[in-house]
Coordinates of C-alpha atoms and ligand atoms in Angstrom, one line a residue:
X1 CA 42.8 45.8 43.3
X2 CA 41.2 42.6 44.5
X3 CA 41.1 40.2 41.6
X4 CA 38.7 37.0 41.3
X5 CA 39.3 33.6 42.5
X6 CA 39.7 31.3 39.9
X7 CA 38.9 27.4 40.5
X8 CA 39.7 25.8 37.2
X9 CA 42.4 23.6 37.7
X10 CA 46.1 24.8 35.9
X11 CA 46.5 20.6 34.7
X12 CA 44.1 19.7 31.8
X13 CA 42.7 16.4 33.1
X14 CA 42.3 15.5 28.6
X15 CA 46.0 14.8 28.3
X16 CA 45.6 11.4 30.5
X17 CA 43.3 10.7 27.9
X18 CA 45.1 10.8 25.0
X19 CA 45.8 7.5 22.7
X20 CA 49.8 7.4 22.8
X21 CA 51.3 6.2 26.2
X22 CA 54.4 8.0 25.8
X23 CA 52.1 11.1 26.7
X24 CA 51.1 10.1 30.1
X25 CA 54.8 11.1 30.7
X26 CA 55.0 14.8 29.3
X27 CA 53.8 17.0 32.1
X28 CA 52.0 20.6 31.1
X29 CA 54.2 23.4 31.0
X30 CA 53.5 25.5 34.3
X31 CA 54.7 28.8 33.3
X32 CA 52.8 28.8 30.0
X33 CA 49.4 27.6 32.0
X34 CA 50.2 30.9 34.6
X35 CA 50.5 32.8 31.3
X36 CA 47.8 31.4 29.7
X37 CA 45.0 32.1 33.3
X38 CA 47.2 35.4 33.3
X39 CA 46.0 36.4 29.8
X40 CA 42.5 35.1 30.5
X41 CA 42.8 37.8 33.5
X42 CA 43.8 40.3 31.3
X43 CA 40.9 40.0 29.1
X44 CA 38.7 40.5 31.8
X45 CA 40.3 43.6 32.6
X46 CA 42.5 42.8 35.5
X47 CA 46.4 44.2 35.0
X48 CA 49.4 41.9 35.0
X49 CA 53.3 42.3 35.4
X50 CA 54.5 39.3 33.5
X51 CA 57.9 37.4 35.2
X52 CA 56.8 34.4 34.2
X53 CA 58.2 33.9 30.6
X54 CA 61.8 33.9 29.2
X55 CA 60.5 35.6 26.1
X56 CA 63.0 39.0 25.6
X57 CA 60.2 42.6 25.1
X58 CA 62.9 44.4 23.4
X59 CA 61.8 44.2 19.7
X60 CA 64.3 42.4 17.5
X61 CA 66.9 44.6 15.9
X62 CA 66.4 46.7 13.2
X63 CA 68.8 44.9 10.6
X64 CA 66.7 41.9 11.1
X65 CA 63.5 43.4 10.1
X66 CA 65.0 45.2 7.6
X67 CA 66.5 41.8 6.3
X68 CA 63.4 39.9 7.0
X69 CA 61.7 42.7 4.5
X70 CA 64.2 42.5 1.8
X71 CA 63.6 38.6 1.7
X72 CA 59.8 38.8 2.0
X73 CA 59.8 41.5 -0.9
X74 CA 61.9 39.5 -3.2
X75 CA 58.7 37.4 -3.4
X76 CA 60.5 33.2 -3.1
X77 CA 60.6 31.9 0.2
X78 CA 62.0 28.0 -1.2
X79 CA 62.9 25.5 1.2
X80 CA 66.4 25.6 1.9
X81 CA 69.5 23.4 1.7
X82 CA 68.3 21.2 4.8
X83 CA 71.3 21.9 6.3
X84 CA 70.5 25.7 6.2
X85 CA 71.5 28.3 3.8
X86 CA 75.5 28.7 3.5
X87 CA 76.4 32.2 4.3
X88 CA 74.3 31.1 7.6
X89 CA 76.3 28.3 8.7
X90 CA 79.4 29.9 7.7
X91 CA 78.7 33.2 9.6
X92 CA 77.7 30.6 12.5
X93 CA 81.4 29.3 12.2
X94 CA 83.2 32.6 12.2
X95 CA 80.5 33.6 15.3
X96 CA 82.2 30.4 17.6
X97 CA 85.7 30.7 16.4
X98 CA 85.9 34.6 17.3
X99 CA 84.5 33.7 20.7
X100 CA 85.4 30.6 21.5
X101 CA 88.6 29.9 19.5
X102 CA 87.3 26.6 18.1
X103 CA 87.6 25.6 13.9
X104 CA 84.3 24.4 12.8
X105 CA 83.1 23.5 9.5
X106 CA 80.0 24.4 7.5
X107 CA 79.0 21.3 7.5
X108 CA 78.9 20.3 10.8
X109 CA 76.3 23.1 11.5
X110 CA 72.1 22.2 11.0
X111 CA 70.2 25.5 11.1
X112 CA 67.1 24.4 12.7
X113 CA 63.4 25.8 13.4
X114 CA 64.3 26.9 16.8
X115 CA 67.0 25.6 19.2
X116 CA 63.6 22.8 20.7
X117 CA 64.2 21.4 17.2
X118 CA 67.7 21.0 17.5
X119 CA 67.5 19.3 20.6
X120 CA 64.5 17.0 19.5
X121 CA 67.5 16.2 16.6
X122 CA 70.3 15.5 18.5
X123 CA 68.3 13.2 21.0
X124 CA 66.5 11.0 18.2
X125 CA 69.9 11.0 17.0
X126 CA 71.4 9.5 20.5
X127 CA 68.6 8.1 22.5
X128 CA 67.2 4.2 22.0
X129 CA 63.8 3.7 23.3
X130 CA 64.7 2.6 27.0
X131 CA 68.2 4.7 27.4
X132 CA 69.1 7.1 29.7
X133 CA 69.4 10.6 29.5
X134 CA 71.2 12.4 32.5
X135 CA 69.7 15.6 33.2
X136 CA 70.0 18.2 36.3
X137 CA 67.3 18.8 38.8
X138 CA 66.7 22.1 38.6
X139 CA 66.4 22.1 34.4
X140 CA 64.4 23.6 32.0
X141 CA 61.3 22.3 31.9
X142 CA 60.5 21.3 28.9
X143 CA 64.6 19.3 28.9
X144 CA 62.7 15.8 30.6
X145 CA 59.8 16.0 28.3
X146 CA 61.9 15.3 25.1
X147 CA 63.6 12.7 26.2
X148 CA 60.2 11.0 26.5
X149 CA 59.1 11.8 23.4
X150 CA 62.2 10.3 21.8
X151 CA 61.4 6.9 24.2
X152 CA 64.5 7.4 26.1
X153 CA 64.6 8.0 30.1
X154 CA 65.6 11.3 32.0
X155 CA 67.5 10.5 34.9
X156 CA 67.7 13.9 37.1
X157 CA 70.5 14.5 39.3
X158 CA 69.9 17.1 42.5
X159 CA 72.3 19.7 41.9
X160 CA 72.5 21.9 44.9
X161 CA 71.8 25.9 45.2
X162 CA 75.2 26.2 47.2
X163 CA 77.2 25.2 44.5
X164 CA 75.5 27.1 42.0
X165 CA 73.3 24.1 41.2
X166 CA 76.3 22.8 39.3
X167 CA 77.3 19.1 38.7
X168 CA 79.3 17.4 41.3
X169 CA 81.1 14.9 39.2
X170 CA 81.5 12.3 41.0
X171 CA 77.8 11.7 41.5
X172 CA 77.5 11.7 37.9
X173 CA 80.2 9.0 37.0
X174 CA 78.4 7.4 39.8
X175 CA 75.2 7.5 37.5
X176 CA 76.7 7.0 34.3
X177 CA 75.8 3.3 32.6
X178 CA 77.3 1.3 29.8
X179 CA 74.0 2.4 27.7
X180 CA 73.3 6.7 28.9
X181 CA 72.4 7.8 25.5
X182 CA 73.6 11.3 26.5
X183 CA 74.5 14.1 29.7
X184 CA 72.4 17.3 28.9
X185 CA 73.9 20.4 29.7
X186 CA 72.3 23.9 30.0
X187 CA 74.9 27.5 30.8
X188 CA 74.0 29.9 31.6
X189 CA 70.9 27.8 33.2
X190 CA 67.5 27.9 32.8
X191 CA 66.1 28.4 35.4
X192 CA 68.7 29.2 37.4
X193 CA 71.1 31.9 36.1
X194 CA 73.9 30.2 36.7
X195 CA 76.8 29.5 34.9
X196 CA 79.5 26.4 34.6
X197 CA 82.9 27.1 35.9
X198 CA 85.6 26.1 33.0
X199 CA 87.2 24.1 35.4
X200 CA 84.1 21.9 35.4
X201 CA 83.2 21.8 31.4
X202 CA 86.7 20.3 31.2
X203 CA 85.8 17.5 33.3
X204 CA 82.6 17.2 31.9
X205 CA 84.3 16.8 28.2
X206 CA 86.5 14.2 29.4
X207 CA 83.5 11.6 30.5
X208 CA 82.6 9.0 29.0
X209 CA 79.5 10.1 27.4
X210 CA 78.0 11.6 24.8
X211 CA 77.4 15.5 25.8
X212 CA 74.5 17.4 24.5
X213 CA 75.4 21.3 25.6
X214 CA 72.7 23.7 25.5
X215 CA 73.8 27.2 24.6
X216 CA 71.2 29.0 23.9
X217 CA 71.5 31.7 26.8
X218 CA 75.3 32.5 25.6
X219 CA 76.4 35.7 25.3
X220 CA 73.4 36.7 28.2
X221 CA 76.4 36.8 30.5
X222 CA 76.8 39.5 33.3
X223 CA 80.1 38.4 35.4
X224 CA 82.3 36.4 34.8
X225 CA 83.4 34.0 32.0
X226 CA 81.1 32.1 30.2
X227 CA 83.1 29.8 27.7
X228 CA 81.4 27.0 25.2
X229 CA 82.0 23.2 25.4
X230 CA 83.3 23.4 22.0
X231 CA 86.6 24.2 23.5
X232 CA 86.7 21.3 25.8
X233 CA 85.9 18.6 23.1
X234 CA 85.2 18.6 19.2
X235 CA 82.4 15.7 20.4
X236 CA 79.5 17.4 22.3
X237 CA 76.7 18.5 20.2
X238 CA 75.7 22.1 21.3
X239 CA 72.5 23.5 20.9
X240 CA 72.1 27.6 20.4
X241 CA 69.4 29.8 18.8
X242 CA 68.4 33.0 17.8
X243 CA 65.1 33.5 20.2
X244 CA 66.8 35.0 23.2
X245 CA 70.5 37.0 22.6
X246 CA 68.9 38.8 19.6
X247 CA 65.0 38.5 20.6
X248 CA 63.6 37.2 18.1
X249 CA 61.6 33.7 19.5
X250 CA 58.9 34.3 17.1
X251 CA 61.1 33.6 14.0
X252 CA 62.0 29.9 15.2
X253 CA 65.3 30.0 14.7
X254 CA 68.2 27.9 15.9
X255 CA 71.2 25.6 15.3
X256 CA 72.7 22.4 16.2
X257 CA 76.4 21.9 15.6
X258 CA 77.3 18.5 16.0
X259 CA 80.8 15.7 15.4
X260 CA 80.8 15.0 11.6
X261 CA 80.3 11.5 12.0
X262 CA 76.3 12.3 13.1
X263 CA 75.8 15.0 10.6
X264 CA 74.4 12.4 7.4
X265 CA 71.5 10.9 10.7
X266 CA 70.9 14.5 11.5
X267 CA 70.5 15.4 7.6
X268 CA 68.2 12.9 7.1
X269 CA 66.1 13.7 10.0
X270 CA 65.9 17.3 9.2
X271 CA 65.2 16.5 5.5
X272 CA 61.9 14.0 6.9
X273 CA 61.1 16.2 10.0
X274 CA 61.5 19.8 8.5
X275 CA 62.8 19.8 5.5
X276 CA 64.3 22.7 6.4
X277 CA 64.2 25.6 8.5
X278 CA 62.0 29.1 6.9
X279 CA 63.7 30.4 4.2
X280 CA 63.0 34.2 5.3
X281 CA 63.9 33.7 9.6
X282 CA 67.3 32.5 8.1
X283 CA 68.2 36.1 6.4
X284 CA 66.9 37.4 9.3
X285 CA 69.3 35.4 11.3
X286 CA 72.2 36.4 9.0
X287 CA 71.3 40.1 9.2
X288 CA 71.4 39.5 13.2
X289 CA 74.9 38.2 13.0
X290 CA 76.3 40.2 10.8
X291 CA 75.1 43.4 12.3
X292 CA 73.3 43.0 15.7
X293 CA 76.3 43.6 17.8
X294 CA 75.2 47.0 19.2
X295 CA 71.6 45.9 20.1
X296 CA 72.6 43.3 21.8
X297 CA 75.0 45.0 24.0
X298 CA 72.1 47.4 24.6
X299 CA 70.0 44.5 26.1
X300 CA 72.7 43.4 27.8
X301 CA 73.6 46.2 29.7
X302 CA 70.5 46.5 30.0
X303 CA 69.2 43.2 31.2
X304 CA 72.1 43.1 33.5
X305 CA 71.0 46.8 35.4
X306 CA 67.4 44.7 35.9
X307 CA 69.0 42.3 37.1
X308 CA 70.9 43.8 39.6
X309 CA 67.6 45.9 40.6
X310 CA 65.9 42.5 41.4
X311 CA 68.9 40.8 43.4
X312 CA 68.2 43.6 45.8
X313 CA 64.6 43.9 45.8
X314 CA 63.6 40.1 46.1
X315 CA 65.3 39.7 49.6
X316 CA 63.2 42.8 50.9
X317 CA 60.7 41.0 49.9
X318 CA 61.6 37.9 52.1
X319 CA 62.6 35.9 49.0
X320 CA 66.5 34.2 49.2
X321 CA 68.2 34.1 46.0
X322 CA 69.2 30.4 45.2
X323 CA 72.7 30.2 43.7
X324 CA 74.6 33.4 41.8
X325 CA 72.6 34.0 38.9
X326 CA 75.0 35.5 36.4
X327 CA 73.8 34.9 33.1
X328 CA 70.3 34.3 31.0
X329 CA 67.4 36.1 32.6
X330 CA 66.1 34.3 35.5
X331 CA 66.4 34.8 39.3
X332 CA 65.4 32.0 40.9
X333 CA 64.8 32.5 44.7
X334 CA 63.2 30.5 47.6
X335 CA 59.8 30.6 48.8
X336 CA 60.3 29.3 52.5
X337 CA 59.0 32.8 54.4
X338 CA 55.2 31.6 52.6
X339 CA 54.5 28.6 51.2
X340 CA 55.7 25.0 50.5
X341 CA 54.0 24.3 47.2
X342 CA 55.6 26.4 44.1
X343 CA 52.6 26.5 41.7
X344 CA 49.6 27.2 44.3
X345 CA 51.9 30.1 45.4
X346 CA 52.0 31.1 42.0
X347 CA 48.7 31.1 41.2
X348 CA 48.0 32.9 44.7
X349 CA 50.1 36.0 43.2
X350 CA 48.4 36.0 39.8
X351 CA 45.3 36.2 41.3
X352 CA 45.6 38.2 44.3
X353 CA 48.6 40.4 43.6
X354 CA 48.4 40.8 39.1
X355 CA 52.3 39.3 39.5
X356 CA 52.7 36.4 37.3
X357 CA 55.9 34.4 37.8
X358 CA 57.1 30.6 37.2
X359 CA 56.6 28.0 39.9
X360 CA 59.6 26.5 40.9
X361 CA 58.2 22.3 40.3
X362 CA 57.4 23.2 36.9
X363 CA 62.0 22.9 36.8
X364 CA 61.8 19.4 38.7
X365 CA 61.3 17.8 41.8
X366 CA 64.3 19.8 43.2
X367 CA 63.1 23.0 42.1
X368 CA 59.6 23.0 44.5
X369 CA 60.4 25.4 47.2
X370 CA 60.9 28.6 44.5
X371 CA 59.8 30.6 42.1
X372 CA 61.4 31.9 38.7
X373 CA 61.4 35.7 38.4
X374 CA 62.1 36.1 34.7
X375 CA 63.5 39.7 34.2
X376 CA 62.7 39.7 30.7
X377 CA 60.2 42.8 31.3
X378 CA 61.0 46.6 31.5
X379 CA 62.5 48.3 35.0
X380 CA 59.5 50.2 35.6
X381 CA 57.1 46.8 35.2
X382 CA 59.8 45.1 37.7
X383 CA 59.3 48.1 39.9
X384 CA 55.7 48.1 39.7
X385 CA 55.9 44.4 40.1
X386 CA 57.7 44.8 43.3
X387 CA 55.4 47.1 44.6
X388 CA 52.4 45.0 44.4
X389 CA 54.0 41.9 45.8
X390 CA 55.2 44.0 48.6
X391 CA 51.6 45.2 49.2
X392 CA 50.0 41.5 49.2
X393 CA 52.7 40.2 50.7
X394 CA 52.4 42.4 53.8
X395 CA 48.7 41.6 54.2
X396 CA 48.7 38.0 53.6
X397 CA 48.1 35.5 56.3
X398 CA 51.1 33.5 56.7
X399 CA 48.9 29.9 56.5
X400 CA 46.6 31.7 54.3
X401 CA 46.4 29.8 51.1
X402 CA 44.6 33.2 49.4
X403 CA 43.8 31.3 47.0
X404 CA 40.7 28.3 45.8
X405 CA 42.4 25.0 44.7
Ligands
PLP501 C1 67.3 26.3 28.1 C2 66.4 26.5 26.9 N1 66.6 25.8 25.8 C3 65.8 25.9 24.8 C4 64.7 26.8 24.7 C5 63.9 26.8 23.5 O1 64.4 27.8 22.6 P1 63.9 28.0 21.1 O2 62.9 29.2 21.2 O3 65.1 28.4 20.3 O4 63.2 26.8 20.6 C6 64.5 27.6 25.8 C7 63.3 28.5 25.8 O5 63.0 29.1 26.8 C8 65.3 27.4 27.0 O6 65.2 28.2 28.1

């Protein structure tokens, strides 16, 4: 089916005009704005397979709702310790020294309302107005966007698809200054897959900065080892959540764990900010600790049998894979056989195929030139997916936009 053209333009032209300067920096999300015309699609009776979110569709596990119900019945929701409820941060604890090996204390763990608020924590924590932040290019895309809204800098570093769009070290100490606030970290990587060698987390430990590691796709692992920060150096602050290994991004739930010496800042941000994080997502969050373990192996195996499904269908397609995307749920893959500009491309199969996916700038300057495929969506919509790419792609005119600008 032929759907319309759409002219309206994906950047709202209102946020130039907004009163704080700071916001002239923070760039719309993309992939949200694809979502957002996809929905509009939808609700004019057009059909859409949606690759363009990292938001799991398996429901969250049953012990959580059941949990969730329990707490909602008992009729309180209080604020919390700001710090989180104990029996969270302690089950937290046991979680990274089963996996990881690593001692950590209660209180060295900050439940927060979603992993974003952790980060926005551990940067107004870190970052002066005016320092650096050293960031990859590919990264998520909301990563640069922070750091402006704390008044710091991001300063992205190329990382290339050939080595897994990992670090190369010496490029960073090259980059590091007296004053970088921080190194941001993301593995496995949005939106790449890809995962950091231990060989090179040990390196990373040992610079001289301070590390902010984002962990929030652990345990979303496929091949190969996937190993935590924590068990390089007791300094990094790591960032993890409950929105994507147990499905539940609705519930805004995450955690910072941090070096004991920034926990009383970090207290008293979270007591200002947040207070604390909802009383009820934080049982739920226990439950899916305590108990999740088989649904999440579920959507493991079965996020990794999607995976493997798109791996061989996107090259049939005429799409190359960029690196060896072995964890989270993101292929990333180049768009060279079609088109040079990532987000017109994605518009293009929105509007003329019903396929909604990520464009690649929407991750950086490095990451024009692709597209994110997010297989967070059943086999049969990838299939059907698939399908109707294959169809467009087939008829389309190679310099054919397809699409009004
Ligand atoms: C790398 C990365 N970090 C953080 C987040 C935000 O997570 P949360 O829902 O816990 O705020 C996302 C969401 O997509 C992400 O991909």
């Amino acid at each position: 089916m032929r759907l319309p053209l759409l002219t309206r333009p994906l950047h709202h032209p209102e946020v130039a005009a907004t009163m704080n300067p700071r916001l002239r920096h923070i760039k719309p999300f993309f992939a949200m704005e694809i979502m957002e015309l996809a929905q509009e699609l939808e609700a004019a009776g057009h059909s859409v397979m949606h690759l363009e979110l990292g938001e799991p569709d398996f429901p969250c596990p049953a012990c959580v709702q059941e949990a969730a119900t329990r707490a909602i019945r008992e009729g309180r929701a209080p604020y919390t310790h700001s710090l989180g409820i104990p029996a969270l941060r302690e089950e937290i604890c046991r979680r990274y020294g089963e996996r990881y090996g690593v001692q950590l204390q209660p209180d060295q763990v900050l439940v927060t309302s979603g992993t974003s608020a952790g980060l926005l924590l551990a940067l107004s924590v870190l970052v002066a107005p005016g320092q650096e932040v050293l960031l990859s290019d590919p990264h998520y895309a909301c990563y640069p966007n922070f750091v402006h809204e704390v008044g710091g800098v991001p300063r992205c570093l190329p990382v290339a698809a050939r080595v897994n769009f990992q670090f190369d070290i010496d490029a960073l100490r090259a980059h590091l200054r007296r004053d970088t606030a921080a190194l941001l970290i993301n593995s496995p990587a949005n939106p790449t897959g890809c995962v950091t060698p231990p060989e090179l987390l040990a390196q990373l430990a040992k610079l001289p900065v301070p590390l902010i590691a984002d962990e929030i796709y652990h345990g979303l692992v496929y091949e190969g080892p996937c190993r935590s920060i924590l068990e390089f150096t007791e300094e990094a602050f790591v960032l993890n959540g409950f929105s994507k290994l147990f499905a539940m991004p609705g519930w805004r739930l995450g955690f910072l764990i941090a070096p004991p010496r920034s926990m009383r800042d970090l207290r008293t941000l979270q007591q200002n900010l947040f207070i604390s994080a909802g009383s009820v997502a934080q049982q739920a969050a226990l439950a899916a600790l305590r108990h999740a373990g088989e649904d999440v192996a579920r959507m493991v195996r079965t996020y990794d049998e999607r995976r493997r499904y798109l791996l061989a269908a996107l090259p049939d397609l005429g799409f190359s894979i960029a690196g060896e995307p072995r964890g989270a749920f993101y292929v990333f893959a180049r768009i060279d056989a079609f088109s040079q500009d990532s987000l017109a491309f994605a518009r293009e199969l929105l509007v003329e195929a019903g396929v909604a996916v990520a464009p690649g700038i929407d991750f950086g300057s490095c990451g024009e030139g692709h597209l994110r495929f997010s297989y967070a969506n059943s086999l049969e919509n990838l299939r059907e997916a698939m399908r109707r790419l294959k169809t467009y792609l087939a008829r389309r005119q190679p310099t054919s936009p397809g699409v009004a600008s």
